[in-house]
XYZ file of C-alpha atoms in Angstrom:
687
model
C -21.279 124.571 -10.534
C -19.551 121.415 -11.932
C -19.382 121.762 -15.947
C -20.280 119.079 -17.417
C -19.132 119.368 -20.693
C -15.438 120.161 -18.521
C -13.933 116.764 -19.294
C -15.791 116.257 -22.568
C -13.806 114.569 -25.871
C -15.671 114.698 -28.230
C -19.449 116.065 -28.915
C -20.616 115.081 -32.408
C -24.470 116.656 -33.127
C -23.824 116.571 -37.405
C -27.089 115.953 -38.976
C -29.774 117.341 -37.272
C -32.207 120.122 -36.735
C -31.019 121.206 -33.563
C -31.960 124.858 -32.866
C -30.590 128.390 -30.922
C -27.692 129.699 -30.226
C -24.953 127.922 -30.027
C -23.965 128.094 -26.460
C -21.321 129.433 -24.358
C -20.849 126.341 -22.693
C -19.021 124.971 -25.345
C -15.671 126.413 -24.498
C -16.183 125.347 -20.733
C -15.228 121.475 -22.471
C -11.537 122.317 -22.322
C -10.777 118.279 -23.129
C -12.210 118.588 -26.080
C -11.089 117.185 -28.954
C -14.171 117.015 -32.133
C -16.779 118.903 -32.228
C -19.506 118.209 -35.160
C -22.394 120.768 -35.478
C -22.845 120.118 -38.913
C -25.563 120.239 -40.796
C -28.233 121.775 -38.247
C -30.177 124.582 -37.631
C -28.049 126.372 -34.881
C -28.217 130.346 -35.591
C -26.599 133.929 -33.888
C -23.290 134.021 -34.007
C -20.146 131.676 -33.447
C -18.390 132.502 -30.547
C -15.000 133.344 -30.379
C -14.479 131.508 -27.233
C -14.827 128.059 -29.403
C -10.532 129.134 -29.660
C -10.378 128.203 -25.431
C -10.454 125.120 -26.613
C -6.634 124.877 -26.850
C -6.738 120.493 -27.417
C -9.824 120.913 -30.214
C -8.652 118.648 -33.030
C -12.027 118.387 -35.286
C -14.105 122.023 -35.769
C -16.909 121.368 -37.969
C -19.551 123.496 -37.789
C -20.824 124.123 -41.694
C -24.210 124.230 -42.702
C -25.561 126.372 -40.439
C -27.840 129.487 -39.873
C -25.042 131.679 -38.176
C -24.981 135.351 -38.760
C -21.940 136.977 -39.953
C -19.991 139.877 -37.731
C -21.003 143.135 -38.105
C -17.019 143.952 -36.929
C -13.930 143.744 -39.155
C -12.627 141.113 -40.005
C -9.750 140.697 -37.272
C -12.328 140.243 -35.118
C -13.461 137.411 -36.625
C -13.805 133.852 -34.948
C -11.504 133.097 -36.618
C -8.775 135.386 -34.626
C -9.307 132.975 -32.075
C -8.356 129.715 -33.656
C -4.854 130.466 -33.848
C -5.353 129.143 -30.534
C -5.561 126.031 -30.777
C -2.910 124.485 -32.082
C -4.115 121.232 -33.018
C -6.661 122.274 -35.311
C -6.103 119.405 -38.270
C -10.254 119.903 -39.424
C -11.965 123.110 -39.880
C -15.259 123.275 -41.746
C -17.060 126.713 -42.159
C -18.756 126.596 -45.486
C -22.148 128.468 -45.249
C -21.043 131.116 -42.504
C -21.328 134.334 -43.619
C -17.810 136.096 -43.348
C -18.809 138.759 -46.137
C -16.019 140.555 -46.292
C -11.900 139.380 -45.883
C -10.145 136.838 -44.839
C -8.260 137.748 -41.788
C -4.817 138.354 -41.635
C -4.547 135.641 -38.797
C -6.030 132.528 -41.522
C -1.940 132.424 -42.395
C -1.416 132.088 -38.751
C -3.554 128.745 -37.817
C -2.248 125.406 -36.716
C 0.448 123.894 -39.200
C -0.932 120.382 -37.995
C -4.519 121.808 -40.030
C -5.188 119.396 -42.906
C -8.758 120.359 -44.384
C -9.842 123.500 -44.499
C -13.310 123.886 -45.971
C -14.843 128.197 -46.040
C -17.123 127.227 -49.243
C -19.870 130.198 -49.414
C -18.674 132.349 -47.510
C -19.489 135.917 -49.404
C -15.324 135.923 -49.036
C -13.988 138.909 -50.898
C -10.677 140.333 -51.689
C -7.834 137.793 -52.448
C -6.394 134.468 -51.348
C -3.660 135.420 -48.436
C -0.107 135.057 -49.739
C 0.298 134.326 -46.279
C -1.947 130.957 -47.748
C 1.363 129.067 -48.142
C 2.241 128.757 -44.227
C -0.248 126.371 -44.110
C 2.218 123.053 -45.037
C 0.436 120.252 -43.216
C -2.762 120.881 -45.739
C -4.364 118.247 -47.431
C -7.286 119.895 -48.707
C -8.518 123.513 -49.225
C -11.970 124.873 -50.535
C -12.497 128.998 -50.342
C -15.580 127.166 -53.701
C -18.622 129.467 -53.997
C -17.070 132.542 -52.998
C -16.525 136.672 -54.500
C -12.506 135.914 -54.909
C -10.256 138.245 -56.822
C -7.083 138.707 -58.042
C -4.858 135.723 -59.149
C -3.708 132.982 -57.400
C -0.639 133.683 -55.256
C 2.348 131.496 -56.408
C 2.975 130.874 -52.293
C 0.813 127.800 -53.344
C 3.919 125.763 -53.804
C 4.555 125.842 -50.536
C 1.150 123.231 -49.674
C 3.710 120.155 -50.593
C 1.111 117.479 -48.632
C -1.573 119.383 -50.952
C -3.987 116.229 -52.468
C -6.760 119.405 -53.695
C -7.297 122.973 -54.080
C -11.523 123.565 -55.050
C -11.136 127.450 -55.901
C -14.482 126.956 -58.843
C -17.099 129.582 -58.771
C -15.332 133.256 -57.921
C -13.698 136.441 -59.200
C -10.215 134.516 -60.108
C -7.691 136.206 -63.044
C -4.699 136.478 -64.522
C -3.542 133.408 -65.513
C -2.740 129.622 -64.379
C 0.166 129.932 -62.282
C 3.330 126.140 -62.796
C 3.680 126.506 -58.697
C 0.750 123.875 -59.484
C 2.696 121.677 -60.752
C 5.549 121.889 -57.932
C 2.796 119.957 -55.737
C 3.543 116.345 -56.050
C 0.814 114.886 -54.409
C -1.828 116.380 -56.226
C -5.330 114.547 -56.988
C -8.380 117.248 -57.881
C -8.060 120.846 -58.498
C -10.867 122.681 -59.384
C -10.672 126.329 -60.973
C -14.018 125.869 -62.754
C -15.888 129.184 -63.702
C -13.436 131.833 -62.807
C -11.982 134.650 -65.251
C -8.895 132.859 -65.896
C -7.386 133.808 -69.474
C -3.932 132.399 -71.306
C -2.710 128.666 -71.883
C -2.547 125.584 -69.755
C 0.694 125.032 -68.280
C 1.906 122.291 -70.465
C 3.503 120.885 -66.992
C 0.187 119.761 -65.772
C 0.188 116.825 -67.651
C 3.383 115.796 -65.113
C 1.645 115.273 -62.120
C 0.339 111.494 -62.941
C -1.159 111.891 -59.613
C -4.289 114.007 -61.032
C -7.726 112.176 -60.739
C -9.851 115.168 -61.830
C -8.926 118.281 -63.665
C -11.898 121.326 -64.231
C -11.143 124.329 -65.855
C -14.328 125.249 -67.385
C -15.570 128.524 -68.099
C -13.264 130.390 -67.712
C -11.063 132.689 -70.966
C -8.234 130.153 -71.770
C -6.779 129.728 -75.339
C -4.192 127.653 -77.110
C -4.220 124.082 -77.767
C -4.685 121.157 -74.913
C -1.029 120.294 -74.467
C 0.414 117.510 -75.794
C 1.101 115.649 -72.363
C -2.043 115.145 -70.784
C -1.435 112.201 -72.311
C 0.766 111.498 -69.138
C -2.788 111.724 -67.580
C -3.654 107.497 -66.704
C -5.361 108.351 -63.821
C -7.191 110.891 -65.099
C -11.170 110.275 -64.140
C -12.284 113.675 -64.823
C -11.850 115.989 -67.146
C -14.033 119.002 -67.682
C -12.222 122.328 -70.361
C -15.687 123.276 -71.967
C -17.185 127.176 -72.313
C -13.520 128.327 -72.853
C -11.853 129.648 -75.985
C -9.007 125.968 -76.765
C -8.696 125.653 -80.432
C -6.913 123.134 -82.390
C -6.922 119.235 -83.172
C -7.787 116.650 -80.537
C -5.570 115.295 -79.237
C -4.399 112.604 -81.622
C -3.724 109.913 -78.359
C -6.892 111.134 -75.753
C -6.609 107.452 -76.267
C -4.398 106.994 -73.273
C -6.615 108.771 -70.882
C -7.813 105.011 -70.189
C -9.462 105.394 -66.710
C -11.449 108.978 -67.809
C -15.355 108.261 -66.931
C -16.374 112.128 -67.710
C -14.734 114.060 -70.792
C -16.192 118.010 -71.535
C -14.752 119.598 -74.116
C -18.233 120.868 -75.017
C -18.408 124.867 -76.393
C -14.618 125.476 -77.969
C -13.049 126.224 -81.035
C -11.435 122.760 -81.979
C -11.352 121.358 -85.556
C -10.514 118.508 -87.496
C -11.764 114.726 -86.701
C -12.415 113.156 -83.755
C -9.557 110.538 -83.563
C -10.007 106.811 -83.840
C -7.874 106.312 -80.888
C -10.856 107.570 -78.695
C -12.088 104.067 -78.871
C -9.785 102.538 -76.664
C -11.485 105.077 -73.815
C -14.140 101.800 -72.108
C -14.356 103.268 -68.943
C -15.995 106.241 -70.718
C -19.258 107.310 -69.096
C -19.352 110.745 -70.131
C -18.593 112.245 -73.888
C -19.696 116.483 -74.370
C -18.205 117.008 -77.588
C -20.659 120.171 -78.464
C -20.559 123.205 -80.032
C -17.396 123.019 -82.128
C -15.691 123.099 -85.589
C -15.606 118.936 -86.001
C -15.270 117.488 -89.324
C -15.001 114.023 -91.171
C -16.920 110.859 -89.848
C -18.074 109.312 -86.554
C -15.282 106.620 -86.001
C -16.189 103.567 -86.087
C -14.415 102.847 -82.708
C -17.228 104.460 -81.144
C -18.648 100.780 -80.040
C -16.049 100.344 -78.455
C -16.910 102.635 -75.703
C -18.681 99.820 -73.752
C -19.540 102.187 -70.510
C -21.746 104.966 -72.474
C -24.283 106.387 -70.880
C -24.519 110.070 -72.879
C -22.872 110.863 -75.495
C -23.283 114.747 -77.425
C -21.636 115.228 -80.806
C -24.827 118.513 -81.641
C -23.492 121.826 -83.080
C -20.507 120.726 -85.324
C -19.336 120.012 -89.168
C -19.998 116.337 -88.912
C -20.386 114.043 -91.950
C -21.008 110.955 -93.537
C -23.564 108.203 -91.355
C -24.647 107.318 -88.000
C -22.744 103.927 -87.672
C -25.352 101.176 -87.795
C -22.679 99.423 -84.891
C -23.635 102.456 -81.501
C -26.874 100.255 -81.641
C -24.674 97.900 -79.138
C -24.486 100.602 -76.811
C -26.639 98.983 -74.161
C -25.889 102.191 -71.893
C -26.511 104.553 -74.090
C -29.136 107.128 -72.489
C -28.875 110.330 -74.035
C -27.567 110.869 -77.687
C -27.450 113.929 -79.196
C -25.858 114.363 -83.153
C -28.365 117.431 -84.161
C -26.931 120.512 -86.549
C -24.377 118.312 -88.557
C -23.955 116.995 -92.270
C -24.851 113.170 -91.483
C -27.084 111.409 -94.255
C -28.520 107.425 -94.454
C -30.453 105.460 -92.576
C -30.205 106.476 -88.126
C -29.619 102.891 -86.785
C -33.306 101.536 -84.899
C -31.739 98.994 -82.614
C -30.350 98.770 -79.017
C -30.822 102.032 -77.275
C -32.268 103.476 -80.449
C -34.940 102.941 -79.858
C -35.494 105.070 -77.355
C -34.513 108.454 -78.413
C -36.586 110.607 -80.255
C -36.156 113.574 -82.622
C -34.530 115.771 -80.263
C -31.179 113.930 -81.258
C -31.500 114.481 -84.552
C -32.296 118.227 -85.745
C -32.141 118.753 -88.982
C -29.999 116.929 -90.255
C -32.357 116.297 -93.338
C -29.891 113.427 -94.763
C -30.765 111.260 -92.265
C -33.722 108.715 -93.070
C -35.390 106.149 -90.681
C -38.156 105.568 -88.160
C -40.600 107.891 -87.625
C -39.771 108.311 -84.029
C -36.556 109.857 -84.982
C -39.094 113.063 -87.477
C -37.104 112.088 -90.543
C -37.661 110.649 -93.363
C -38.688 107.062 -93.818
C -36.045 105.379 -96.085
C -35.793 103.804 -99.472
C -36.340 100.228 -99.721
C -35.347 98.182 -103.524
C -35.845 94.851 -104.037
C -32.163 93.472 -102.161
C -34.061 94.985 -98.974
C -37.190 92.762 -99.611
C -34.588 90.030 -100.094
C -32.621 90.612 -96.861
C -36.147 91.240 -95.059
C -37.117 88.225 -96.347
C -34.669 86.325 -95.426
C -34.919 87.528 -92.026
C -38.977 86.433 -91.694
C -37.422 82.652 -92.883
C -34.999 82.989 -90.189
C -37.065 83.729 -87.233
C -39.841 81.221 -88.179
C -38.026 78.741 -88.320
C -36.093 79.234 -85.555
C -39.723 79.454 -83.098
C -40.654 76.394 -84.965
C -37.422 74.885 -83.261
C -37.743 76.349 -79.812
C -41.285 74.738 -79.741
C -40.813 71.415 -80.526
C -37.946 71.014 -77.703
C -40.437 72.747 -75.312
C -42.050 70.479 -76.261
C -40.437 67.334 -76.033
C -38.856 68.432 -72.786
C -42.422 69.012 -71.590
C -43.165 65.101 -72.586
C -40.294 63.703 -70.750
C -40.919 65.867 -67.291
C -44.232 64.086 -67.575
C -42.697 60.839 -68.260
C -40.319 61.645 -65.204
C -42.914 62.442 -62.731
C -45.241 59.061 -63.508
C -42.266 57.406 -62.242
C -41.348 58.871 -59.299
C -45.124 58.613 -57.957
C -44.511 54.582 -58.256
C -41.680 54.762 -56.628
C -43.198 55.512 -53.842
C -40.166 57.605 -51.583
C -40.552 59.561 -49.164
C -38.927 63.146 -48.569
C -38.323 64.884 -45.716
C -39.425 68.410 -46.728
C -36.429 70.659 -44.792
C -38.003 74.459 -44.111
C -37.516 77.065 -46.589
C -34.536 78.665 -44.389
C -32.693 77.514 -40.673
C -30.925 79.243 -38.603
C -26.844 78.381 -39.168
C -26.954 75.606 -36.355
C -23.355 74.685 -33.661
C -21.790 71.867 -32.007
C -20.080 72.380 -28.583
C -17.168 70.860 -29.931
C -17.483 73.540 -33.088
C -17.157 76.043 -29.993
C -14.127 74.458 -28.479
C -12.433 74.677 -32.066
C -13.702 78.400 -32.370
C -12.292 78.842 -29.112
C -9.449 76.673 -29.147
C -10.885 75.183 -25.812
C -11.302 78.091 -23.805
C -8.071 79.113 -24.604
C -7.591 82.010 -21.140
C -5.776 83.835 -24.441
C -9.754 84.486 -25.885
C -11.643 85.428 -22.735
C -13.146 89.081 -23.357
C -14.564 89.060 -19.783
C -16.540 87.028 -16.277
C -20.114 88.130 -15.391
C -22.204 86.793 -12.781
C -23.993 84.752 -15.031
C -21.160 83.994 -17.743
C -18.422 84.124 -19.761
C -17.395 85.384 -22.620
C -14.829 84.874 -25.414
C -13.757 85.241 -28.662
C -13.589 82.613 -31.248
C -13.364 81.992 -35.246
C -15.220 80.212 -36.632
C -14.480 77.172 -39.280
C -15.567 79.764 -42.045
C -13.089 82.525 -40.417
C -16.149 84.589 -38.857
C -14.941 86.651 -35.454
C -17.848 86.126 -32.998
C -18.027 86.736 -29.477
C -19.391 83.178 -27.422
C -21.132 83.905 -23.483
C -20.716 80.758 -22.212
C -23.272 80.534 -19.312
C -22.277 79.508 -16.080
C -25.144 76.472 -15.221
C -24.244 76.343 -12.141
C -24.761 80.396 -10.894
C -29.345 80.272 -10.045
C -30.934 82.193 -11.960
C -28.295 81.497 -15.131
C -30.740 79.022 -16.772
C -33.268 81.549 -16.565
C -30.983 84.482 -17.936
C -29.819 81.983 -20.742
C -34.011 82.321 -22.347
C -34.894 85.767 -21.434
C -31.723 86.685 -22.782
C -32.421 84.630 -26.283
C -35.746 86.239 -25.932
C -34.932 89.752 -25.773
C -32.252 89.521 -28.594
C -33.843 87.479 -30.845
C -37.333 89.347 -30.863
C -36.645 93.068 -30.668
C -36.076 95.400 -33.616
C -34.024 97.942 -31.641
C -30.619 98.875 -33.706
C -28.874 99.452 -29.918
C -28.417 95.853 -29.786
C -25.584 93.112 -29.917
C -26.899 90.755 -32.801
C -27.767 87.340 -32.012
C -25.947 84.316 -34.838
C -26.799 81.135 -33.416
C -26.963 79.382 -30.316
C -25.928 76.151 -28.364
C -27.919 74.637 -26.075
C -27.181 71.051 -24.115
C -28.414 69.501 -20.859
C -25.164 70.298 -19.737
C -23.925 73.223 -22.022
C -25.457 76.934 -22.603
C -23.724 79.026 -25.332
C -24.727 81.827 -27.184
C -23.320 83.036 -30.281
C -22.712 87.251 -31.084
C -21.549 90.087 -33.374
C -18.444 90.493 -32.589
C -17.434 93.616 -31.356
C -14.403 95.374 -32.345
C -13.823 97.584 -28.994
C -15.001 95.230 -26.604
C -18.235 96.523 -26.149
C -19.020 92.821 -23.321
C -18.064 94.903 -20.005
C -18.629 91.855 -17.613
C -15.924 92.611 -15.024
C -15.865 94.896 -11.711
C -18.289 96.471 -9.808
C -20.477 99.865 -9.587
C -19.990 102.147 -6.620
C -23.034 105.049 -8.206
C -26.127 103.923 -9.276
C -27.061 107.564 -10.699
C -25.974 106.375 -14.592
C -28.625 103.024 -14.252
C -31.542 105.561 -13.127
C -30.856 107.932 -16.212
C -30.598 104.473 -18.491
C -33.355 102.898 -17.359
C -35.466 107.003 -18.060
C -33.483 107.306 -21.107
C -35.197 103.852 -22.052
C -38.272 104.536 -21.365
C -38.042 108.344 -23.320
C -37.075 105.741 -25.827
C -39.764 102.722 -26.615
C -42.249 105.154 -25.342
C -41.591 108.617 -27.302
C -42.367 110.729 -24.517
C -40.635 113.053 -21.914
C -40.717 113.515 -18.671
C -41.820 116.431 -18.723
C -44.988 115.899 -20.991
C -48.290 117.311 -20.002
C -49.742 113.990 -19.277
C -47.730 113.926 -16.736
C -49.018 115.696 -13.308
C -49.293 114.666 -9.657
C -49.065 111.017 -9.207
C -49.162 110.690 -13.050
C -45.969 109.788 -14.083
C -43.805 108.565 -17.225
C -41.908 106.321 -14.624
C -45.351 104.883 -13.123
C -47.672 105.217 -16.645
C -44.853 102.561 -17.941
C -45.137 100.158 -14.555
C -49.061 100.437 -14.746
C -48.737 99.138 -18.258
C -46.917 96.023 -17.738
C -47.414 93.132 -18.200
C -49.719 92.849 -20.286
C -51.526 96.718 -22.084
C -47.252 97.364 -22.416
C -48.456 98.044 -26.568
C -50.700 101.002 -25.324
C -47.644 103.141 -24.064
C -45.627 101.716 -26.633
C -43.987 104.110 -29.448
C -45.728 101.905 -32.598
C -42.821 103.021 -35.446
C -40.787 99.970 -32.974
C -43.395 97.314 -34.169
C -43.068 95.396 -37.793
C -46.347 96.211 -39.649
C -49.148 94.726 -38.554
C -47.373 92.971 -35.494
C -49.348 94.564 -32.102
C -50.457 91.808 -31.466
C -47.570 89.164 -31.304
C -47.223 87.428 -28.485
C -43.286 87.106 -29.307
C -43.069 91.607 -29.489
C -45.127 92.130 -26.561
C -42.942 89.595 -24.472
C -40.194 91.081 -25.556
C -40.900 95.162 -24.960
C -42.187 93.512 -21.557
C -38.635 92.855 -20.502
C -36.947 95.953 -21.687
C -39.695 98.390 -19.936
C -38.962 95.740 -17.381
C -35.493 96.251 -17.389
C -36.088 99.963 -17.109
C -38.250 100.685 -13.667
C -35.303 98.067 -12.847
C -32.476 100.539 -13.287
C -35.014 103.744 -12.070
C -36.008 102.207 -8.353
C -35.821 104.226 -5.998
C -33.755 103.185 -2.861
C -29.781 103.116 -5.174
C -30.024 99.921 -3.519
C -32.810 98.099 -5.272
C -31.476 99.592 -8.324
C -29.875 96.742 -10.932
C -26.384 97.225 -11.932
C -24.138 97.864 -14.626
C -22.356 94.238 -14.095
C -25.280 92.249 -13.903
C -29.535 93.627 -15.373
C -31.566 90.274 -15.689
C -28.830 88.930 -19.019
C -29.041 92.338 -20.793
C -26.039 94.466 -19.707
C -25.778 97.844 -20.259
C -22.067 98.106 -20.614
C -23.522 95.420 -23.627
C -25.579 96.991 -25.443
C -24.440 98.453 -28.590
C -23.790 102.274 -28.598
C -22.611 102.108 -25.139
C -19.220 102.073 -23.719
C -18.617 102.162 -19.846
C -15.236 102.718 -18.485
C -12.999 99.907 -17.433
C -12.510 101.209 -14.011
C -15.215 102.271 -12.562
C -17.993 100.738 -14.784
C -19.933 103.771 -15.520
C -21.653 105.145 -18.530
C -18.019 107.088 -20.676
C -19.754 107.324 -24.187
C -22.974 106.909 -25.944
C -22.331 106.380 -29.465
C -26.094 106.389 -31.572
C -25.368 107.835 -35.025
C -27.675 105.993 -37.643
C -29.949 105.429 -35.410
C -33.754 106.818 -36.708
C -33.813 108.517 -33.235
C -36.355 111.677 -32.784
C -37.155 113.800 -30.234
C -34.669 116.317 -28.404
C -31.795 115.454 -25.786
C -33.537 114.432 -22.874
C -32.152 116.822 -19.561
C -31.560 112.782 -17.768
C -28.228 112.920 -20.376
C -27.145 115.617 -17.837
C -26.380 112.973 -15.585
C -23.551 111.112 -16.745
C -21.463 112.491 -14.868
C -18.577 110.403 -16.401
C -19.324 110.653 -19.728
C -16.845 112.437 -22.521
C -17.748 110.958 -26.010
C -22.050 112.111 -27.635
C -22.382 110.917 -30.925
C -26.193 111.818 -31.372
C -25.217 111.941 -35.661
C -27.274 111.340 -38.496
C -30.195 111.897 -36.498
C -33.518 113.729 -36.526
C -32.720 115.443 -33.131
C -34.713 118.714 -32.594
C -34.815 121.776 -30.213
C -31.777 123.195 -28.159
C -29.095 121.651 -25.937
C -30.456 121.323 -22.369
C -28.640 123.060 -20.115
C -28.279 120.150 -18.385
C -25.431 119.673 -20.105
C -23.091 122.702 -18.988
């Protein structure tokens, strides 16, 4: 048997709804380097034969319904991956290991850069041999049942940038070994049972961007060295037993956007320097023993959206200038000792009594659930002055508005008398380009800019005057049918709304010169040179076109006897084509659009030309009525044989199952169908 996957290098099927057991034939892909099955509904055991793919570099299995193995950890599929000496990325999150990690994990490739094993039910301790994986950049054991302490061998991971061990049962102290990781930027240790103090040397890891110590048993004060973390974005230390004053130089954390120190035993005043945190979005200081007044520097927190100061011993008034915090959405000062009037402007218009629970000395609007504030004669005088000011402003505005109206009316009367003929321009028009601009863009069609030649034209790379890089297809008008090809290609590319087509930017059309200006594809998916020796790829592609645009499979129940998918499509041409088209591909209300009907007819005619009974009659990849198959977005042909070598159709909104006819693409080495809505089993024809 010829194994279709034997020559595969990339197989990316992530973020679909594929089901069934993972086929053993995937292990036949001895040249496979990337296998992405993330976020599907695959079930059963993970085949140990995956370890046979010695060239495997990326293995993504997370987010499926795989089951755990009843055997001991030594026989886990992870053991077989020690044969994959080139493995760089491994994600197995959600695969139920439900036991200890096999010792073999420390023998995985030293090339391993990313290992994600979140929510796998892993028990026991983090293996000491984890330090052998010297190439690790990201390591995640988040959301497991790991216990014990963090091994000091962690310092061997000198390239480590992120470690995520939150939501486990780790205990002991935070090791100083973290301070020896020079590139560490994300350290997540929240929701464990860690105790003791925070190493002061953590403040020397200036590469830190995110630090999560929340929900542990940590004590002591925050180290003064934390002021060195000038690039720290997120700091969570809530739900611990920290005490003492907040650092007076907390304002040095100028990049921080989230600061959570809630549910601790901090005391003393809130430092005025906190107003220097102008990027701060969320600030949580609730449930501490903070005292003193709310700093007058708080209005400087111009990015603030959330501010929680509840359950403290704060006194004084709520600064009226807080109403300048235009992005503030959540505000809570409940259960303090505040007094005075609650501001009523700005974001305070949207707050309710839940933000001011029992602060009995507060007063203000009824929406806050507090008593009204007493007014005196001075207040009433101020109110009268405000009313007078507002009235005068309104009167001045009305006068200005009236004068403006009169001036516009006079100007309009004058313009009528002038009787000037105005040439109305279209609301919008396509970009235009001249022959001279094309000459300049291609440096007078310099040979170094030639991307390829075809039967009807040549394609050049060009740079327009505004810097846009484009592909310019110049038609050979001396060739028979070249002029017709130009018009057909214009119509198809302009009207079709399928994402597999190259985008047309504009065109240049003179009696002696015609060219299309197309979106430039970085990899040169223009494929105009060479010839085709075999036509099975063309036939398979034609069938896939029919399946895509009709949303019908050749095996559909409606097809029986002489009634086939091909016959059904053929009978629909030219006029009733709308009856076979997948209506989801049309714009709403465009069923009767002549342009779209013609466009779809052209595409399905191409599909029929690809599926002629006689191979000699089938269209080839070099010439397909102005739309070369190798030019279509998502398709890459091999340079030598001009056969389909890669289908990259990610994020296309495609639905259904993978058609079995894909197995006929014998030169296919890369298949990317990720982020679509495919379902069902992988077809056996891939074997």
